[in-house]
mmCIF file of C-alpha atoms and ligand atoms in Angstrom:
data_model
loop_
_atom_site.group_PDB
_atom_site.id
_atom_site.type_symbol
_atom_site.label_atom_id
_atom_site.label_comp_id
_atom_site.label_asym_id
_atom_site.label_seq_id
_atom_site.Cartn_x
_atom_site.Cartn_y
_atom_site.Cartn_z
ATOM 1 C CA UNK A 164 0.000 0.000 0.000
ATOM 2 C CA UNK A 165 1.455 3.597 -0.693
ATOM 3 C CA UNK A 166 0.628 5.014 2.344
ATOM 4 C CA UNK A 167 1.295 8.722 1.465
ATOM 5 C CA UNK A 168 -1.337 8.454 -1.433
ATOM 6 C CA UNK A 169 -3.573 6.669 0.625
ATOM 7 C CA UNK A 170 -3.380 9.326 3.548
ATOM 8 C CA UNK A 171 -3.598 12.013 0.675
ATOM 9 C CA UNK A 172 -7.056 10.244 -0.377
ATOM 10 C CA UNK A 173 -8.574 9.993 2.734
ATOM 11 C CA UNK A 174 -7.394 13.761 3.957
ATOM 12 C CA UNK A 175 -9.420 15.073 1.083
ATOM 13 C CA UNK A 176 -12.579 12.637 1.545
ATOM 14 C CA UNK A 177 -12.898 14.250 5.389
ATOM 15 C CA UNK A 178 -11.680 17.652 4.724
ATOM 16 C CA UNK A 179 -8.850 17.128 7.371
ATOM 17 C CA UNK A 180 -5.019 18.682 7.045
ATOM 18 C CA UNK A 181 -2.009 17.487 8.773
ATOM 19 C CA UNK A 182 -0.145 19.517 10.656
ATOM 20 C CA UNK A 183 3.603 18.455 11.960
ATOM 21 C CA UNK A 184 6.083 19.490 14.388
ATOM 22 C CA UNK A 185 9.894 19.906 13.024
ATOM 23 C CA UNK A 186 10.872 17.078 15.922
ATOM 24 C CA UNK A 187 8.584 14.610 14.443
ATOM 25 C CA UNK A 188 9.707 12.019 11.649
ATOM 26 C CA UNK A 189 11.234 12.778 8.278
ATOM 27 C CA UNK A 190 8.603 10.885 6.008
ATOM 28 C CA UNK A 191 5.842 12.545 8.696
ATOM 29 C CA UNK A 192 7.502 16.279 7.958
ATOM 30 C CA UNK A 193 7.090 15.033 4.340
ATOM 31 C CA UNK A 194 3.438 14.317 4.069
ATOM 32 C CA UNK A 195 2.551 17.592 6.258
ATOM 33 C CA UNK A 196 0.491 20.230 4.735
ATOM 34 C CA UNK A 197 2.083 22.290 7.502
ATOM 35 C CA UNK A 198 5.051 21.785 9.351
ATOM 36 C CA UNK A 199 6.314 24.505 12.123
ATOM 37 C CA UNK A 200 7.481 25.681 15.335
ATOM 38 C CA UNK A 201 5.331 25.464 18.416
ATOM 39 C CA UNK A 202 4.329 29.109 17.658
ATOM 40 C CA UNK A 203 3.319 28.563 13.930
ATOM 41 C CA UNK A 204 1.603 25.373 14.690
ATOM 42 C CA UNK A 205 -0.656 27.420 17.101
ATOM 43 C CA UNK A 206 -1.078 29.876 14.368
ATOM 44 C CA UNK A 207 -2.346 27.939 11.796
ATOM 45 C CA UNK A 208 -4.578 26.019 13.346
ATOM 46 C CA UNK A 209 -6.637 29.123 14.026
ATOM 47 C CA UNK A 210 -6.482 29.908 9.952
ATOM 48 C CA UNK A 211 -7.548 26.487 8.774
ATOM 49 C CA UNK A 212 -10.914 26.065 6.880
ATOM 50 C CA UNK A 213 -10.763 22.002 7.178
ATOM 51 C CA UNK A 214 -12.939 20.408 9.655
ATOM 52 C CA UNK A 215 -10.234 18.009 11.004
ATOM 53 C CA UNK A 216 -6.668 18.563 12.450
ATOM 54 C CA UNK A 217 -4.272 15.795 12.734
ATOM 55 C CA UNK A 218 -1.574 16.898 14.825
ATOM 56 C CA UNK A 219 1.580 14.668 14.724
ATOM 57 C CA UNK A 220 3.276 16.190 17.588
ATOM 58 C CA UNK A 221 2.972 15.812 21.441
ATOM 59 C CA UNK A 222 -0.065 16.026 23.340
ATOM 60 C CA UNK A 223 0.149 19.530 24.806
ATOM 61 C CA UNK A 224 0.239 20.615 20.855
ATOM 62 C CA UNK A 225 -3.180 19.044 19.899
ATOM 63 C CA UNK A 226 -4.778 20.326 23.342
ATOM 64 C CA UNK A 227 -3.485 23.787 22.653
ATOM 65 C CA UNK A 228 -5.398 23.020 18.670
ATOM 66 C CA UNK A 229 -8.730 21.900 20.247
ATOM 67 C CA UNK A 230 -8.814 25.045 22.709
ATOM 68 C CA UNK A 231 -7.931 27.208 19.900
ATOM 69 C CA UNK A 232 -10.698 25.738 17.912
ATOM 70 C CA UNK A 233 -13.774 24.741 19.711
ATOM 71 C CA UNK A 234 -16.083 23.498 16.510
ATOM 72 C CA UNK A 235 -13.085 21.022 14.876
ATOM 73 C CA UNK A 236 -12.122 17.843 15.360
ATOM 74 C CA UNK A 237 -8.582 17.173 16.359
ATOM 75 C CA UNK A 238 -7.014 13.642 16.226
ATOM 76 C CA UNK A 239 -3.675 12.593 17.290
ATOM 77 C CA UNK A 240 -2.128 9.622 15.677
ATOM 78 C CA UNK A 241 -0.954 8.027 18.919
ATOM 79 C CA UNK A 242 -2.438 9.141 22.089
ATOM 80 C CA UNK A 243 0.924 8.383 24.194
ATOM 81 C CA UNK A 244 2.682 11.022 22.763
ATOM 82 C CA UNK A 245 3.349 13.076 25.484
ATOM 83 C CA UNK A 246 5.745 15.690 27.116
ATOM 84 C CA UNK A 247 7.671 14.499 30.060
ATOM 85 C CA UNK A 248 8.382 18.559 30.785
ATOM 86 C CA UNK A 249 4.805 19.320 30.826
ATOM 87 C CA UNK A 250 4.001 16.628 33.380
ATOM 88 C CA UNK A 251 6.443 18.104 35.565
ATOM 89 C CA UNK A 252 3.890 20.830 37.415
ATOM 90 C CA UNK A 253 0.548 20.249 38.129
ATOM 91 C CA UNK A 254 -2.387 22.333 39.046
ATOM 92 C CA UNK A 255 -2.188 21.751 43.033
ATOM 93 C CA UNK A 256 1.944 22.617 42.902
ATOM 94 C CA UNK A 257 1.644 25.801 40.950
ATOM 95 C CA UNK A 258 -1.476 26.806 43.090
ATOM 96 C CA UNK A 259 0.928 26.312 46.118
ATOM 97 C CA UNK A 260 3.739 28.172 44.568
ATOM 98 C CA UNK A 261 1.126 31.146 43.819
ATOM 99 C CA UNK A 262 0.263 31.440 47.280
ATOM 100 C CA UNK A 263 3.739 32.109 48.194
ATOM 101 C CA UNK A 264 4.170 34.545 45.811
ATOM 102 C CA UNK A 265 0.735 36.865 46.231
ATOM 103 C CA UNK A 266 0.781 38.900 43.413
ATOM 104 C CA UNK A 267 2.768 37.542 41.101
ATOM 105 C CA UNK A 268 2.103 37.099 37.092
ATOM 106 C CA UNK A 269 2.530 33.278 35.651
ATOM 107 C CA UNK A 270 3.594 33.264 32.430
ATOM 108 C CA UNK A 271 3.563 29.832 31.274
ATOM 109 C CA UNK A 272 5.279 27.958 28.455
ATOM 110 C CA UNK A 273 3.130 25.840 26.157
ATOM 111 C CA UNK A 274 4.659 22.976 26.835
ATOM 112 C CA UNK A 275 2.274 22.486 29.619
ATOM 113 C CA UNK A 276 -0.809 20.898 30.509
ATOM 114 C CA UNK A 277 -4.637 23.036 29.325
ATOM 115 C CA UNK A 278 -5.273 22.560 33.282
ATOM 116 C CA UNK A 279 -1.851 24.654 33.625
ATOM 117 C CA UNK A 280 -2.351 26.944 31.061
ATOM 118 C CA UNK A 281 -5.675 27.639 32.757
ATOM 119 C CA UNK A 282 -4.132 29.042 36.049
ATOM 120 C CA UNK A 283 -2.103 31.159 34.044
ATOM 121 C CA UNK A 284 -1.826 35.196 33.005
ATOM 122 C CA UNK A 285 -0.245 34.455 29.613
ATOM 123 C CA UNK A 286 1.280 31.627 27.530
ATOM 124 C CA UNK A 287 4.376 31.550 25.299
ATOM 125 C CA UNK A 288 6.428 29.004 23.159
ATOM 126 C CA UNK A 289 9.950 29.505 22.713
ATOM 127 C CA UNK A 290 9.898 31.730 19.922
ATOM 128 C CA UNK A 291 8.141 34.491 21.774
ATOM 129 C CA UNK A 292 9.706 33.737 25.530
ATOM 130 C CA UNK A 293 11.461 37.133 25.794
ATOM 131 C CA UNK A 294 8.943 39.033 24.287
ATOM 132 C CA UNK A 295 5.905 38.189 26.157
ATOM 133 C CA UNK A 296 7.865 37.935 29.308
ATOM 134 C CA UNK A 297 8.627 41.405 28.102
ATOM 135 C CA UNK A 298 5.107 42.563 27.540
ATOM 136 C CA UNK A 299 4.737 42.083 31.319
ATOM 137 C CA UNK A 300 6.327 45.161 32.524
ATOM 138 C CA UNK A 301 7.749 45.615 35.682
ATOM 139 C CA UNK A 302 5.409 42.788 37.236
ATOM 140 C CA UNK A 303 7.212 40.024 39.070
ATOM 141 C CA UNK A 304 7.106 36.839 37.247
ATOM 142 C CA UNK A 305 6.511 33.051 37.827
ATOM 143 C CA UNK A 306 8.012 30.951 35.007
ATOM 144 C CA UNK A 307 7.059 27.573 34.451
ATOM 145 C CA UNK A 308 7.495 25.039 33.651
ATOM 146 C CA UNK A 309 10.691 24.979 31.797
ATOM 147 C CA UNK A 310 13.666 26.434 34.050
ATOM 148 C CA UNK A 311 16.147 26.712 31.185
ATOM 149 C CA UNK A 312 14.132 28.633 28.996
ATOM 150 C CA UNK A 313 12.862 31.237 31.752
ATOM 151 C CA UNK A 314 16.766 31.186 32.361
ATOM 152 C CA UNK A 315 17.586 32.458 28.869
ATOM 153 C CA UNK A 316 14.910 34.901 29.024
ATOM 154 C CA UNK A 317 16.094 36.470 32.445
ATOM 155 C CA UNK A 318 19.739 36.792 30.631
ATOM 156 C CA UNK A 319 18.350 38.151 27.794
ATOM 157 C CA UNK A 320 16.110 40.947 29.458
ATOM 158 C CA UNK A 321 18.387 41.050 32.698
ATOM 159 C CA UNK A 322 15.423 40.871 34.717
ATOM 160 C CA UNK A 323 15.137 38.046 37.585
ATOM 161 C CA UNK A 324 12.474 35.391 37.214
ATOM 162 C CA UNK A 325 11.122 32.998 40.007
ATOM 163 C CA UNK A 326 11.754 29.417 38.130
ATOM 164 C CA UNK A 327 9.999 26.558 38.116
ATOM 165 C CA UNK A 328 12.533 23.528 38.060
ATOM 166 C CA UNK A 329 10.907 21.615 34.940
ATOM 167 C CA UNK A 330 13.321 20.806 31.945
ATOM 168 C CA UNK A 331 13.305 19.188 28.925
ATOM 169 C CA UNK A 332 15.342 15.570 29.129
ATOM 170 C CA UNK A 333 15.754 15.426 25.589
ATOM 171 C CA UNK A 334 17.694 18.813 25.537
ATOM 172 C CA UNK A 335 19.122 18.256 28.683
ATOM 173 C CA UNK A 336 21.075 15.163 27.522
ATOM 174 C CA UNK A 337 22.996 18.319 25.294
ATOM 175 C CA UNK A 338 25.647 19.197 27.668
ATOM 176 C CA UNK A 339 29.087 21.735 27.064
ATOM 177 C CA UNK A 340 31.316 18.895 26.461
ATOM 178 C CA UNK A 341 29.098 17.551 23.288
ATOM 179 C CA UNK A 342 29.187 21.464 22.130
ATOM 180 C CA UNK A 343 33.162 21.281 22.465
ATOM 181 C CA UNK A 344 34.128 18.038 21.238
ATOM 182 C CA UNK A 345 31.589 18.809 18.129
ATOM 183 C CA UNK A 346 33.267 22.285 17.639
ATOM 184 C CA UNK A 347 36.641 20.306 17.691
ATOM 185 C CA UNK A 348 35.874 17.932 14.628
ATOM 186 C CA UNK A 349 34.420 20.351 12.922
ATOM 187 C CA UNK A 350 36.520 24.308 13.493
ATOM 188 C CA UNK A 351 34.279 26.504 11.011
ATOM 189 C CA UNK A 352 30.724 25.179 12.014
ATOM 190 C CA UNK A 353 28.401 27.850 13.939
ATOM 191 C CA UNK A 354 26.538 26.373 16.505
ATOM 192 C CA UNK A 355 23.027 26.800 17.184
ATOM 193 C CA UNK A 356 21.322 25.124 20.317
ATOM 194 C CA UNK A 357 17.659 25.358 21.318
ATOM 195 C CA UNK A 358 16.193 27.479 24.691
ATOM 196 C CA UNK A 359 15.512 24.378 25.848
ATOM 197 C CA UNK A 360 19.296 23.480 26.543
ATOM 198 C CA UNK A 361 21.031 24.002 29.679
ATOM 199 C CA UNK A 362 22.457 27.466 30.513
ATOM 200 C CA UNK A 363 26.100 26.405 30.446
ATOM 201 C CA UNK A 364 25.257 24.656 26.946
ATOM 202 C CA UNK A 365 23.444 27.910 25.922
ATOM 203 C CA UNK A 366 26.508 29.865 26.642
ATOM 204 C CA UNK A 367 28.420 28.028 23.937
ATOM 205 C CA UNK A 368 26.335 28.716 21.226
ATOM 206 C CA UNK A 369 26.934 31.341 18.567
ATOM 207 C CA UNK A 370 22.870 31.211 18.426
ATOM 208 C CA UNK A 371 19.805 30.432 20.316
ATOM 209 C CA UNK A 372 16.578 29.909 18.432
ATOM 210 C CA UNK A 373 12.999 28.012 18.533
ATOM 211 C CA UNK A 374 13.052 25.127 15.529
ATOM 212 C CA UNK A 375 12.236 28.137 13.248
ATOM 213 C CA UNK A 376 14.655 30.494 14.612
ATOM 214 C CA UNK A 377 17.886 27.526 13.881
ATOM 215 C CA UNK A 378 15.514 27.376 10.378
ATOM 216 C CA UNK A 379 16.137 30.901 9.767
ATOM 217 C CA UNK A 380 19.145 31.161 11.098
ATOM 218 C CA UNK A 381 21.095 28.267 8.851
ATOM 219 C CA UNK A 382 18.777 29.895 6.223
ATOM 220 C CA UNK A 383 20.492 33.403 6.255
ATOM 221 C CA UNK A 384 24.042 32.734 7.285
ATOM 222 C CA UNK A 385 27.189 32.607 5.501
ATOM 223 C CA UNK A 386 28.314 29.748 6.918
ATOM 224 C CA UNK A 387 27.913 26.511 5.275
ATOM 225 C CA UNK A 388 28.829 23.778 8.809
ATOM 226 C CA UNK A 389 26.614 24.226 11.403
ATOM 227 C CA UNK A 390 26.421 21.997 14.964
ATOM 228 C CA UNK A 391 22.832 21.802 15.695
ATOM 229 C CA UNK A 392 22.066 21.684 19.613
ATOM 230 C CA UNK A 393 17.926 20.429 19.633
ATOM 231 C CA UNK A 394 16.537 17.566 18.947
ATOM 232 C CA UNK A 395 17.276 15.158 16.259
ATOM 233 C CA UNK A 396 14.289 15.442 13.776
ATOM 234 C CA UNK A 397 15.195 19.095 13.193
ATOM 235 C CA UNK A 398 18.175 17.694 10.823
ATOM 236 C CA UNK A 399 15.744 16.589 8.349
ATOM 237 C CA UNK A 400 14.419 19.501 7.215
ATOM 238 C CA UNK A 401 17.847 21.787 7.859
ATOM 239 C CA UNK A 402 18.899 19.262 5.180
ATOM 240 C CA UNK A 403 16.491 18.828 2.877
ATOM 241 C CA UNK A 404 16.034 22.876 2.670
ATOM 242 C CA UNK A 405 19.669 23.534 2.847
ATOM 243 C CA UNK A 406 21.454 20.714 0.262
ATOM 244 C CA UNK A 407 24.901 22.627 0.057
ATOM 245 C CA UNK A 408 25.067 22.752 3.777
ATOM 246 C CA UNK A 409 26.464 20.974 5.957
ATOM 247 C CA UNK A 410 24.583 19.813 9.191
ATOM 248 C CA UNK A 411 25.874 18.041 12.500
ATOM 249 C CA UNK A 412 23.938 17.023 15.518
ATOM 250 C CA UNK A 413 25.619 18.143 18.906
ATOM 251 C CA UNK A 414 24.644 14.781 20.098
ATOM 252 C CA UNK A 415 22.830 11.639 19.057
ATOM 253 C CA UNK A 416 21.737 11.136 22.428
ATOM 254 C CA UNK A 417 19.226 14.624 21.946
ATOM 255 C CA UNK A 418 16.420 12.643 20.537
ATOM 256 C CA UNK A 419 12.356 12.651 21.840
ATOM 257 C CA UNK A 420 11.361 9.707 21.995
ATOM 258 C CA UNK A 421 7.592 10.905 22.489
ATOM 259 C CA UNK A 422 7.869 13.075 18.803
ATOM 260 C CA UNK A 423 9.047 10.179 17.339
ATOM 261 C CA UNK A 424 5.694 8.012 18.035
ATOM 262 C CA UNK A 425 3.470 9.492 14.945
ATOM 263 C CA UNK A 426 4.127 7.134 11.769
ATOM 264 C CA UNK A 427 2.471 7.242 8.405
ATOM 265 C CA UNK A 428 0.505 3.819 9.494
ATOM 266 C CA UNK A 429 -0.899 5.156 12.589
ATOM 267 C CA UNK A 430 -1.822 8.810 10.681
ATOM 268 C CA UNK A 431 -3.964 6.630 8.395
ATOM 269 C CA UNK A 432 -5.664 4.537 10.915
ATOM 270 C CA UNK A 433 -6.057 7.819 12.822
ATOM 271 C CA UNK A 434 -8.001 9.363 9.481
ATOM 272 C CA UNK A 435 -9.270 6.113 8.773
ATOM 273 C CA UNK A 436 -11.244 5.345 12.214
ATOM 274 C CA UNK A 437 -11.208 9.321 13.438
ATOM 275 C CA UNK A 438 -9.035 8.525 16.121
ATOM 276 C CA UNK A 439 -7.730 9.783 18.877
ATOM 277 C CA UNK A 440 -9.595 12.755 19.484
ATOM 278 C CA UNK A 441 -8.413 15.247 21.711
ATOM 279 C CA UNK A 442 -10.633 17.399 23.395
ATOM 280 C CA UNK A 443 -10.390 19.702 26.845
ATOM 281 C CA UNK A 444 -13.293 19.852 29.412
ATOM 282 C CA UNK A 445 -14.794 22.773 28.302
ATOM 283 C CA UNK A 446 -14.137 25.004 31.893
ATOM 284 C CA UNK A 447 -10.635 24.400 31.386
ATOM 285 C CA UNK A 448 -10.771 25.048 27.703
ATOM 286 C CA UNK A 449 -12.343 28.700 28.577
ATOM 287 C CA UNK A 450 -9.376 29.267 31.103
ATOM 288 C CA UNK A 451 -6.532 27.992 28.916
ATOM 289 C CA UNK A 452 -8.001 30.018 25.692
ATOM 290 C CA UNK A 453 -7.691 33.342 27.415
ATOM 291 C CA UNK A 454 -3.482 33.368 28.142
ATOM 292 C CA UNK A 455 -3.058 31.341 24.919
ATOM 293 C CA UNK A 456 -4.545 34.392 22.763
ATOM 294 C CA UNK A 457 -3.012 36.713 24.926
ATOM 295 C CA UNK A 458 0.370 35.159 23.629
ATOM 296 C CA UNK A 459 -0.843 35.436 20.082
ATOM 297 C CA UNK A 460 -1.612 39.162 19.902
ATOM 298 C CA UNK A 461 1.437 40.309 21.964
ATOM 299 C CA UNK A 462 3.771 38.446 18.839
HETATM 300 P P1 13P B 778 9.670 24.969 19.466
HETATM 301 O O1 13P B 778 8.700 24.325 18.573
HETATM 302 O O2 13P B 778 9.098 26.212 20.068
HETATM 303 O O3 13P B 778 10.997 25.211 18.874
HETATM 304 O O4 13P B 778 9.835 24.005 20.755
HETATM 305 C C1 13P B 778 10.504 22.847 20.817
HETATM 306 C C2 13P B 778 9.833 21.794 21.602
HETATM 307 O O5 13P B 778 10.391 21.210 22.473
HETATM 308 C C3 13P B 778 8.498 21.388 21.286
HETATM 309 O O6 13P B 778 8.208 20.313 22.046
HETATM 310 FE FE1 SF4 B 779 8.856 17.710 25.466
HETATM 311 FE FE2 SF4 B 779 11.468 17.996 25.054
HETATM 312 FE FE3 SF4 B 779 10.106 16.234 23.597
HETATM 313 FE FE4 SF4 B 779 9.752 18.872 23.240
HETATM 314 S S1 SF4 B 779 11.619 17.711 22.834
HETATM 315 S S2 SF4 B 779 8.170 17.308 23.398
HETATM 316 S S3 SF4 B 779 9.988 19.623 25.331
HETATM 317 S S4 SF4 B 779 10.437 16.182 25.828
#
């Protein structure tokens, strides 16, 4: 069976596009209609006239879909795809932390649960970190749940953040010595490493970006080496957009296991039996939407 053609066939019987995350696998990134950043994956599902949304992602990307929009149908192609980081806070933690901080402003990253996103004043991804943390003025912040990523905003605005100690273990498997022994075997590559990665790994780089930003970034440059410091799928499509360029992972270790669970045989049982829906209770839903559109307009 040509399972590309046969998920093109069915996408069009059901009105339904497919939507992909750069992590996820290269013949998934292949057969996207969309593939994107955190940030444009949130975008587009709030521009798309088709009635279903496959999202071949994690979990906390097809909740953030099915808030976004109420009326469609979103599927995910295998339900276990989940986000270790976003499992690391829960509602009754961060309403403890709250009460120790009266006052305070939580500005949450999407990689987080809807019930999280609910209890929170504004959402971002890691495209948009600094800025929205930005938009917040003088207020005092919490960050959750990622405390790498509210690290590299609070260097970047030189404003102090109170942290929540979540963290990616995919990116966290990047560490200095990788960045070193990488920039060793190969002298004229630029490194780029994702928000995600530890502060001392961070410090390394010659640029931080989201998936899009190391996109645009090995886009516009001179250079034609670059060390890539995220997670493995991202290689795919720095390749196959980039042919004259020369790409090396920082590790082989920095690979999510979790984005690496949507195949092309489980995206066309998911069209082919509907399933796995995702949907949010719809008090939570109400809660999450607000700070998730706040995010939008502010970038
Ligand atoms: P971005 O899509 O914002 O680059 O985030 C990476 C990530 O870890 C998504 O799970
Ligand atoms: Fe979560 Fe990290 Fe996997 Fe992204 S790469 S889904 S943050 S575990």
């Amino acid at each position: 069976m040509d399972l590309a053609r046969e998920i093109a066939s069915l996408k069009a019987r059901r009105n339904a596009v497919i939507l992909a995350h750069n992590y996820t696998l290269g013949d998934v990134q292949d057969i996207a209609d969309f593939l994107g950043d955190s940030l444009e994956l949130a975008r587009k599902v709030t521009a798309t006239t088709a009635d279903i949304i496959v999202f071949c992602g994690v979990h906390f990307m097809a909740e953030t879909a099915a808030i976004l929009n109420p009326g469609k149908t979103v599927l995910m192609p295998d339900a276990f795809a989940g986000c270790p980081m976003a499992n690391m806070i829960t509602p009754k933690e961060l309403a403890a932390r709250k009460a120790e901080l009266p006052g305070v402003k939580v500005v949450t990253y999407v990689n987080s649960t809807a019930a999280i996103k609910a209890m929170s004043d504004i959402c971002c991804t890691s495209a948009n970190a600094v800025k929205v943390v930005q938009s917040m003025g003088n207020a005092e912040i919490l960050f959750v749940p990622d405390q790498y990523l509210g690290h590299y905003v609070q260097t970047q605005l030189g404003k102090k953040l109170h942290l929540w100690p979540g963290f990616c273990p995919t990116h966290r498997r990047i560490r200095p010595r990788d960045i070193q022994e990488a920039r060793n075997a190969h002298p004229a590559a630029k490194v780029t490493v994702h928000p995600e990665c530890m502060p001392e790994t961070i410090a390394m780089a010659d640029h931080v970006g989201s998936t899009s930003g190391i996109l645009r970034y090995c886009r516009e440059s001179d250079a034609d080496e670059f060390i890539i410091g995220t997670e493995l799928g991202l290689l795919h499509r720095l390749k196959k957009e980039n042919p004259s360029k020369r790409f090396y992972p920082a590790t082989e270790l920095s690979d999510c296991p979790n984005m690496k669970l949507t195949t092309l045989e489980k995206i066309f049982w998911s069209l082919s039996d509907m399933e796995y829906e995702i949907t949010v209770p719809e008090d939570i839903a109400e809660r999450a939407r607000a700070p998730i559109e706040r995010m939008l307009e502010v970038v």
